[in-house]
CSV table of C-alpha atoms and ligand atoms in Angstrom, one decimal:
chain,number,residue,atom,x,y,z
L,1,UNK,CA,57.8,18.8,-99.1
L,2,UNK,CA,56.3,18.4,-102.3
L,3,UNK,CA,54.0,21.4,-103.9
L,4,UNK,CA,52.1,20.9,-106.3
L,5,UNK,CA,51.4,24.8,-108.4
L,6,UNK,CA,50.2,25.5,-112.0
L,7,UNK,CA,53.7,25.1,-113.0
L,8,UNK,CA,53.8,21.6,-111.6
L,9,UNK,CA,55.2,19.5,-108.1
L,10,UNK,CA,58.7,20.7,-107.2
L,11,UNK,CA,60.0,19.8,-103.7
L,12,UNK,CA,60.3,22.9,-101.5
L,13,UNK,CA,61.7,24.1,-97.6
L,14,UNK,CA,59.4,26.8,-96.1
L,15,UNK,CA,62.9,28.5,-95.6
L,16,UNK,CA,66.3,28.6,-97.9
L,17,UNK,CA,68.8,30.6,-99.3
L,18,UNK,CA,70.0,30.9,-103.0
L,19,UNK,CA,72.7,33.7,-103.6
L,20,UNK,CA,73.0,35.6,-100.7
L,21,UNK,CA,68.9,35.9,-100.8
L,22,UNK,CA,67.0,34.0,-98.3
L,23,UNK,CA,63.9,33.2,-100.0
L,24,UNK,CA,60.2,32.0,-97.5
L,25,UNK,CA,57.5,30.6,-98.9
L,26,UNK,CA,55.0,33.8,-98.3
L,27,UNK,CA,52.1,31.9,-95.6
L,28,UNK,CA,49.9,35.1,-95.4
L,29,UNK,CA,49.5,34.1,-99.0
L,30,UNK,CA,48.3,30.8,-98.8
L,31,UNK,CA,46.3,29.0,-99.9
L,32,UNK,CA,44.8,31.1,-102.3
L,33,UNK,CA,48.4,32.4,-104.0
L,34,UNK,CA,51.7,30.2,-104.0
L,35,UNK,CA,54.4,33.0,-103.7
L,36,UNK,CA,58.1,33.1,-102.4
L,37,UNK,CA,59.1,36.3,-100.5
L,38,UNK,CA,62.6,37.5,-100.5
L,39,UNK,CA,65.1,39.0,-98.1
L,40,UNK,CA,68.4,40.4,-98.6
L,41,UNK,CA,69.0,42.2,-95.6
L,42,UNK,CA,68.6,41.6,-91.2
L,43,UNK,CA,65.8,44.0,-91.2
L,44,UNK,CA,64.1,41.9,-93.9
L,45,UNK,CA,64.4,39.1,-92.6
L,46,UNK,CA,63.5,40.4,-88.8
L,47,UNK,CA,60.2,42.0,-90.2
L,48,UNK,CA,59.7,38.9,-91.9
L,49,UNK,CA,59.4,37.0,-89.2
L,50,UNK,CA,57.6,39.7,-86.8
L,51,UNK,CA,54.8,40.2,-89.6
L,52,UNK,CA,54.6,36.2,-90.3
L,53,UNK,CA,55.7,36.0,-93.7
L,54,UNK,CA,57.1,32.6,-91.9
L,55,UNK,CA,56.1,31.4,-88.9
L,56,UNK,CA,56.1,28.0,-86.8
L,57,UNK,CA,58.5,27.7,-84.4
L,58,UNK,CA,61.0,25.5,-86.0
L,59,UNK,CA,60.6,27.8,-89.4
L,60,UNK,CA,61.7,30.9,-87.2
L,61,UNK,CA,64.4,29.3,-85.7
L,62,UNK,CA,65.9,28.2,-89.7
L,63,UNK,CA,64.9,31.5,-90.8
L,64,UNK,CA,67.1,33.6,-87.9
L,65,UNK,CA,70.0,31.3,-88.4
L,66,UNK,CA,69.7,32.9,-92.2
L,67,UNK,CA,69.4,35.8,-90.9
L,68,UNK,CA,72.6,35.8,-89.0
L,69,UNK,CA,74.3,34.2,-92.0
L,70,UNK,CA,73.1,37.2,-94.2
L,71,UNK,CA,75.0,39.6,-91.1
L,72,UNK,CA,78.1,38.2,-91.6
L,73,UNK,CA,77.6,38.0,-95.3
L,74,UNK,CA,76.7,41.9,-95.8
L,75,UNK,CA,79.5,42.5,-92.6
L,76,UNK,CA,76.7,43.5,-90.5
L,77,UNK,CA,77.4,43.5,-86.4
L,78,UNK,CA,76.6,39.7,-85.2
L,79,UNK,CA,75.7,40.7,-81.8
L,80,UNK,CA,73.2,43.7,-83.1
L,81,UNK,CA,71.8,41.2,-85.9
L,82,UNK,CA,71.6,38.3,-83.2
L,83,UNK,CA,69.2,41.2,-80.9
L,84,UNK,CA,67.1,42.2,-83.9
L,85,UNK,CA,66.1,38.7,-84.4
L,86,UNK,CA,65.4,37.9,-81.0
L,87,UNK,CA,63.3,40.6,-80.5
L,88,UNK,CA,61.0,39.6,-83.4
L,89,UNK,CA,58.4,36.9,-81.4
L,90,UNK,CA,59.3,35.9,-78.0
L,91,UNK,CA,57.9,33.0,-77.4
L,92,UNK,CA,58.8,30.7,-80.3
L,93,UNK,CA,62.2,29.0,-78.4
L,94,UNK,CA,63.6,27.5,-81.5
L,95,UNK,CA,64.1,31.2,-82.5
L,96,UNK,CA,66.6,31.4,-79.3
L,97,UNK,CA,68.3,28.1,-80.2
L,98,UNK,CA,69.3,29.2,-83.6
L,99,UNK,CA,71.0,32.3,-82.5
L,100,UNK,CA,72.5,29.9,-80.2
L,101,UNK,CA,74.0,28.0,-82.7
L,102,UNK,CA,75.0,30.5,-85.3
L,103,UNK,CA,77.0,32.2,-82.7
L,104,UNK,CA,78.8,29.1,-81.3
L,105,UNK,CA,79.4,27.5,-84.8
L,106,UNK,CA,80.5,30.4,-86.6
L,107,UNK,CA,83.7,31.4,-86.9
L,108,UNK,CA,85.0,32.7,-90.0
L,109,UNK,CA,84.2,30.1,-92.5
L,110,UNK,CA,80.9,29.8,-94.9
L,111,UNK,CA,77.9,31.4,-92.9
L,112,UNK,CA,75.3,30.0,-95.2
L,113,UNK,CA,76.6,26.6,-94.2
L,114,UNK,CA,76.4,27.0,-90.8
L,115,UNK,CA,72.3,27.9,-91.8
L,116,UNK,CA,72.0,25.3,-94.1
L,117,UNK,CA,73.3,22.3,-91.1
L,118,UNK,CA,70.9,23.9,-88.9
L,119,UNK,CA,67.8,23.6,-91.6
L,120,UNK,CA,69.2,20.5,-92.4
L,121,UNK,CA,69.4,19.1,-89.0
L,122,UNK,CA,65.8,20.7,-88.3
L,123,UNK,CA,64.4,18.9,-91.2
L,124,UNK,CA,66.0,15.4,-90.2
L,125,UNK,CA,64.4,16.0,-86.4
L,126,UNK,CA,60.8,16.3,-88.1
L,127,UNK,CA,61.6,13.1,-90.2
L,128,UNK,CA,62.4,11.4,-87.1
L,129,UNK,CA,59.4,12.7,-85.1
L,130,UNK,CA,57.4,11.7,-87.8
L,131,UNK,CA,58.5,7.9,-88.0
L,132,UNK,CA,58.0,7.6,-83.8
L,133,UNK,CA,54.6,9.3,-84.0
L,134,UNK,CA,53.1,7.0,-86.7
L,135,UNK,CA,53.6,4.8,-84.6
L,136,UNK,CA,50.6,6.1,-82.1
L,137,UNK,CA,48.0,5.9,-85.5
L,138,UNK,CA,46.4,3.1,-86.7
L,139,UNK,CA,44.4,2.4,-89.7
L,140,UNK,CA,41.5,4.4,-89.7
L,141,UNK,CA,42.1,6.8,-87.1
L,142,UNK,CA,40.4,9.9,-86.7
L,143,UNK,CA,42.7,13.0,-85.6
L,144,UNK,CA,42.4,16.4,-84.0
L,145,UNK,CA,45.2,19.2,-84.8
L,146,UNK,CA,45.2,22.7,-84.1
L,147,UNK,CA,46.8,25.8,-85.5
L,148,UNK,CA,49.8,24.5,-88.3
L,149,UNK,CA,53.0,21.8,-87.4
L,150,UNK,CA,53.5,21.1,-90.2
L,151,UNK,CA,56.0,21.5,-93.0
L,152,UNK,CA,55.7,25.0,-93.8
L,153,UNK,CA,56.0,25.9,-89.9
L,154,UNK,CA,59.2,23.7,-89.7
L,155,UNK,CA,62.0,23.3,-92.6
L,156,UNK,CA,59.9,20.4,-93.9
L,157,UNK,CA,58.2,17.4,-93.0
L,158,UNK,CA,56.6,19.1,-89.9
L,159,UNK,CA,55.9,18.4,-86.3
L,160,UNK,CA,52.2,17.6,-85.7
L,161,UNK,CA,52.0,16.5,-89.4
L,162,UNK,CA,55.1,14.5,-89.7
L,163,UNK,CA,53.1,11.2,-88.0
L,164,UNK,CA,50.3,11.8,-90.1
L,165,UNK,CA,52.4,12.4,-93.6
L,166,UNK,CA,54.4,9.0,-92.5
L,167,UNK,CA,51.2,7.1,-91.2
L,168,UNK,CA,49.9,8.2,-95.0
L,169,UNK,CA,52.9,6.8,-96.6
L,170,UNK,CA,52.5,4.0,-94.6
L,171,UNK,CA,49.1,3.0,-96.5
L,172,UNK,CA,46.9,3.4,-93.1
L,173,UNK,CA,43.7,5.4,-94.4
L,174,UNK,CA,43.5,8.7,-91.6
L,175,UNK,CA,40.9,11.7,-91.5
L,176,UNK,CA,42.2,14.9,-89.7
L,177,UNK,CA,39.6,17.4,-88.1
L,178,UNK,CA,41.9,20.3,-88.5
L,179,UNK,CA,40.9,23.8,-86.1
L,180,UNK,CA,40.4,26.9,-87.9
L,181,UNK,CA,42.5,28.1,-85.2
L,182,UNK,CA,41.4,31.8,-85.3
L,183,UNK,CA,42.6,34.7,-85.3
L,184,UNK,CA,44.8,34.4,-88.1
L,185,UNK,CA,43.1,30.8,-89.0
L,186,UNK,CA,46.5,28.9,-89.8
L,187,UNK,CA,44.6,25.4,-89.3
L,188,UNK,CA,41.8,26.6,-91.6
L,189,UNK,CA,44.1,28.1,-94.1
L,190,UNK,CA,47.4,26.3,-94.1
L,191,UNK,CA,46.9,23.0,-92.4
L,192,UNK,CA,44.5,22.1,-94.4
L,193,UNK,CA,45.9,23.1,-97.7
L,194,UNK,CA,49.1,21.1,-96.4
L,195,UNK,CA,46.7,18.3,-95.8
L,196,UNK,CA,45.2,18.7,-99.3
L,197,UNK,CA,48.7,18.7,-101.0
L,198,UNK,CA,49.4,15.4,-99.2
L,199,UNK,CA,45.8,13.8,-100.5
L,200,UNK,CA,45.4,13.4,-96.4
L,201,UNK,CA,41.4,13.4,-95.8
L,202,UNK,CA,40.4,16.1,-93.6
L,203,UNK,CA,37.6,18.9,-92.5
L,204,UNK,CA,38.0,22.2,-91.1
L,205,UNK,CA,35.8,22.9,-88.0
L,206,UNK,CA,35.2,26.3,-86.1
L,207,UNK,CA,37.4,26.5,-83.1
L,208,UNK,CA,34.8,25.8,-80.6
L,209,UNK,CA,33.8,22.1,-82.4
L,210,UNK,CA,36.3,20.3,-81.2
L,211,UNK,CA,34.4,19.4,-78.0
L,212,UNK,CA,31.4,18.2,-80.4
L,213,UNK,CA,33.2,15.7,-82.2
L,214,UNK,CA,35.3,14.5,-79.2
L,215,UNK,CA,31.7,14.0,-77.0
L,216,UNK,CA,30.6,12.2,-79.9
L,217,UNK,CA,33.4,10.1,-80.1
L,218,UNK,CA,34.7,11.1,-83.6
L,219,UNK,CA,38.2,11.8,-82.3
L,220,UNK,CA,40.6,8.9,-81.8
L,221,UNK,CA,43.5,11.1,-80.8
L,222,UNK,CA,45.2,14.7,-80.6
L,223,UNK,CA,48.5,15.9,-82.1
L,224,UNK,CA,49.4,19.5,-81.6
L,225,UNK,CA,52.7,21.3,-82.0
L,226,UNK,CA,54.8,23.4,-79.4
L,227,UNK,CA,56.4,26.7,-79.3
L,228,UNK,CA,58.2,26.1,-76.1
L,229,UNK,CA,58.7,23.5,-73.6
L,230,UNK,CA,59.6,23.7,-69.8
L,231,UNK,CA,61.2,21.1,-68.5
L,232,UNK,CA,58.6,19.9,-66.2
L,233,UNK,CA,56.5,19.0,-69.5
L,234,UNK,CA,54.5,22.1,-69.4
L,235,UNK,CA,54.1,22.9,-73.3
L,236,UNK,CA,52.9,26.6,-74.9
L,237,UNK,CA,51.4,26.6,-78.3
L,238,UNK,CA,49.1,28.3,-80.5
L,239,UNK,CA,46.3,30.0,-78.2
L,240,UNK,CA,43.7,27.0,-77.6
L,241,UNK,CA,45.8,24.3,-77.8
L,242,UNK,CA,45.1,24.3,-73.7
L,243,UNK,CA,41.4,24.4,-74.3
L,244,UNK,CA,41.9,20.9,-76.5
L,245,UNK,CA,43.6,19.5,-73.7
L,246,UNK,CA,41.5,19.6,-70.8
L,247,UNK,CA,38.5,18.8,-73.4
L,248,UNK,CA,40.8,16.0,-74.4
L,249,UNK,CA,41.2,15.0,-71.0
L,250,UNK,CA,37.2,15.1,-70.0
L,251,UNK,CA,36.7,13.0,-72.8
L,252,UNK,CA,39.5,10.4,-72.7
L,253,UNK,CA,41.5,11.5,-75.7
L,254,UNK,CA,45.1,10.9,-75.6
L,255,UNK,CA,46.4,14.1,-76.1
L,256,UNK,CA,50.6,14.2,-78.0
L,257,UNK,CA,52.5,17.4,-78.1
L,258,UNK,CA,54.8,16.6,-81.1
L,259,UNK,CA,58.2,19.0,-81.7
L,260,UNK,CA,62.0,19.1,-81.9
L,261,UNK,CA,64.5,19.3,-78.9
L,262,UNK,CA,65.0,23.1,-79.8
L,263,UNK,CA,61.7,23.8,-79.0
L,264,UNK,CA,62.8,22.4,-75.2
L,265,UNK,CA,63.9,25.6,-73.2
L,266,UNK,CA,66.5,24.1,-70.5
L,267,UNK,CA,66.4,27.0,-68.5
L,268,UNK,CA,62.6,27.6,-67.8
L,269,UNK,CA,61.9,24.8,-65.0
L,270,UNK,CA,57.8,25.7,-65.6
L,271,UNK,CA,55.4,26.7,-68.0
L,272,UNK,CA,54.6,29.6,-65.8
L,273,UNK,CA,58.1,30.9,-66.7
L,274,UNK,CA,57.4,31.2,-70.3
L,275,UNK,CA,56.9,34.8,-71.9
L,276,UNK,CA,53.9,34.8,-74.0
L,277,UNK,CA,53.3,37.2,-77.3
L,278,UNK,CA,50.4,39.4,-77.5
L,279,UNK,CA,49.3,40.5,-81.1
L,280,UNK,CA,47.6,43.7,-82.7
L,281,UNK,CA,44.0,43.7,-81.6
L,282,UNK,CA,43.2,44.1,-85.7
L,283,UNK,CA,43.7,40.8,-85.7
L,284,UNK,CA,40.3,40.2,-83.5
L,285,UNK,CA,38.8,43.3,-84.9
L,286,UNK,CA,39.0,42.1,-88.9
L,287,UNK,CA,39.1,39.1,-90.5
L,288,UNK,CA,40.8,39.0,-94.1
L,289,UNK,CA,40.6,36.4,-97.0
L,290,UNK,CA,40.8,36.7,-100.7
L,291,UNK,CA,37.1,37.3,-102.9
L,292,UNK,CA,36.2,35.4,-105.5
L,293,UNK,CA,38.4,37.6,-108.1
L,294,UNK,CA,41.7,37.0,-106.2
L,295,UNK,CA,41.9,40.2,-104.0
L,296,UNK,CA,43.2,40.1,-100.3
L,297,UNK,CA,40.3,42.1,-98.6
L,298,UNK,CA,39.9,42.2,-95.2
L,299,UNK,CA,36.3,43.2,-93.3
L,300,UNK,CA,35.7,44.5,-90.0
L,301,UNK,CA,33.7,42.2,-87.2
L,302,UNK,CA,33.6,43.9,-83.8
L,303,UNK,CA,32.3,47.2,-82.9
L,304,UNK,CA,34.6,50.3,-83.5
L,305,UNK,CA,34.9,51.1,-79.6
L,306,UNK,CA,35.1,47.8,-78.6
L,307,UNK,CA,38.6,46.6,-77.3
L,308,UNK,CA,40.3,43.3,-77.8
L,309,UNK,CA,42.8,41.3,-75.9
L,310,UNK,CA,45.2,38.8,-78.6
L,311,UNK,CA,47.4,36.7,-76.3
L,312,UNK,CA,48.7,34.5,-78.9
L,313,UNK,CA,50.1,31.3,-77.2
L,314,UNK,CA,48.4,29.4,-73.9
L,315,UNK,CA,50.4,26.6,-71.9
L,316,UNK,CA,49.0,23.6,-71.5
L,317,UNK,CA,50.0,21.6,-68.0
L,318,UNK,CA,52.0,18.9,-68.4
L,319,UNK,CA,49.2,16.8,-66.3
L,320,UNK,CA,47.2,17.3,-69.4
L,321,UNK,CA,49.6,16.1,-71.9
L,322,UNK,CA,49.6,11.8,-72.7
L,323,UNK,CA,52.9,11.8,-74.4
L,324,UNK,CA,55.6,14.6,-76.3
L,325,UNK,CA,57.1,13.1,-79.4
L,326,UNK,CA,60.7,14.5,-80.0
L,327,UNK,CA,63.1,12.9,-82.5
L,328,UNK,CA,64.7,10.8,-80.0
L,329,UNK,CA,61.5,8.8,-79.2
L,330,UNK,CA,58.0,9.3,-77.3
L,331,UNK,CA,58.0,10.5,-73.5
L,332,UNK,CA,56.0,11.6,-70.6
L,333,UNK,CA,55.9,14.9,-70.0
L,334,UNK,CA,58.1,14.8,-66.8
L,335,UNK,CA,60.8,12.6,-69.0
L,336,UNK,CA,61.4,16.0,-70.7
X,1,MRU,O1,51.9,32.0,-84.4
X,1,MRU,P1,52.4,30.9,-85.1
X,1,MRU,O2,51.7,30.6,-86.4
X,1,MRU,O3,53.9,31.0,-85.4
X,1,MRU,O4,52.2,29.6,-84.2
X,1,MRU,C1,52.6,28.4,-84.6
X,1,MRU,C2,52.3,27.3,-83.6
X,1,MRU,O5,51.7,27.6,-82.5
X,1,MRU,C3,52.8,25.9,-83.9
X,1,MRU,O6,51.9,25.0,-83.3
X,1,MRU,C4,54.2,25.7,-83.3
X,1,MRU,O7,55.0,26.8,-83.6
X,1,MRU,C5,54.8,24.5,-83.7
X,1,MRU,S1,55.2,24.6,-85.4
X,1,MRU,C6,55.9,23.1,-85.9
């Protein structure tokens, strides 16, 4: 992806690794402050996950596999390394994958190459889900995302995104009605700065707006991205992603899940199978930005006793789903 800072527009990977040090484009950052975090060690790069320094489910899954080749780089245990990882967010499959293929592909040649085939890989899957899901926008279109799939929540190009970057390079004009996507506001915050960097035309609207603009038929179609899969097409995603669904549904929306075969959990034959994350309650109780002079500040909304439940992933039922785009082509949920 191209960035553009003060310094100028150099082409970046949320995720890499330069001399033994994985660096992550920092996300709580963004998109007041362009930063790249650091880790040298498993524990960094476990806690960097856990406190979503990177996050996105393909991001994750590049970001383990660099965790497991900084194990066998610093002669950490691979099997103790591997369970660190795994026990940073549970829901995310393309975490799973990764440790997967680390484990199987490494024997004792170049870890960091084994890392850099699977970002590589995960990078070309985007690409490719991009090119088949441009194909679903014409000219003019008006879009719905939530959360962020895009290229900072994959290696690059994105998931959700990737159509709309491709349909953009294709010269068809697009607007994107991007969801806040509280509690942590990744649509409002990265999404749309993604969509900003790519000159993509776009507004932010309060989670519960999306109904609004569908009922007044100022959504053409819905792309969200996926944390895990089941292979009766039952998809989970960012908490609301169901909500968009079944207002998709009500309002005849076609409604695309777009993500990456890692993100496809084999063994889980339903959604009902899948093990969702629950976050800090903070997270409900305060909302955090940056003031006018640059300084992360974070203010307090809900009454001190007051408690508060942060599931952070829903599944929407494949019955609500139009199509999944995956890098081998678009299918019905129960083609999965
Ligand atoms: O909690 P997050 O920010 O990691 O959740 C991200 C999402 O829900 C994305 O939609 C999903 O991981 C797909 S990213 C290409």
């Amino acid at each position: 992806m191209k960035i553009k800072t003060s310094d100028g527009i150099s082409e970046y990977r949320s995720t890499w690794m330069e001399d033994g040090v994985l660096k992550l484009i920092d996300q709580p950052k963004l998109p007041h402050e362009f930063k790249i975090f650091e880790c040298k060690t498993v524990d960094e790069v476990a806690n960097a996950i856990k406190t979503m320094v990177v996050r996105g489910a393909p991001a994750i899954g590049a970001t383990a596999c660099y965790g497991m080749a900084i194990a066998a780089l610093t002669g950490e245990d691979l099997d103790g390394a591997s369970e660190k990882l795994a026990k940073t967010r549970p829901t995310a499959h393309d975490l799973f994958d990764a440790l997967e293929y680390f484990k199987k592909n490494f024997k004792d040649g170049d870890p960091v190459k084994i890392a850099d085939d699977y970002a590589n890989q995960g990078a070309r899957r985007c690409e490719l889900i991009g090119i088949h899901g441009a194909k679903l926008i014409k000219d003019g279109m008006k879009l719905l995302t939530h959360c962020n799939a895009g290229a900072i929540a994959t290696v690059d190009w994105g998931t959700a995104l990737a159509p709309m970057r491709v349909a953009k390079n294709e010269g068809k004009n697009i607007f994107v009605w991007v969801d806040e996507t509280r509690p942590r506001c990744q649509g409002g915050r990265l999404t749309a700065w993604e969509l900003g960097q790519e000159g993509i035309d776009h507004a932010v609207i309060a989670d519960n707006a999306a109904g609004f603009f569908m009922r007044n038929g100022e959504v053409d179609l819905v792309i969200v991205g996926a944390d895990r899969i089941a292979l009766n097409g039952d998809v989970a995603n960012k908490i609301g992603t169901y909500e968009k669904a079944v207002l998709a549904r009500e309002n005849g929306v076609p409604f695309y899940v777009a993500a990456p075969s890692t993100t496809i959990d084999r063994k889980l034959e339903s959604g009902d199978e899948i093990p969702i994350e629950e976050r800090s309650g903070d997270e409900i109780h305060f909302i955090w930005g940056f003031n006018d002079g640059g300084l992360r500040s974070r203010v307090r909304v809900t009454p001190k006793d007051s408690p508060a439940r942060n599931p952070a992933f829903d599944v929407t039922p494949a019955r609500y789903i139009t199509g999944i785009i995956t890098e081998e082509g678009i299918f019905k949920p129960n083609e999965i």
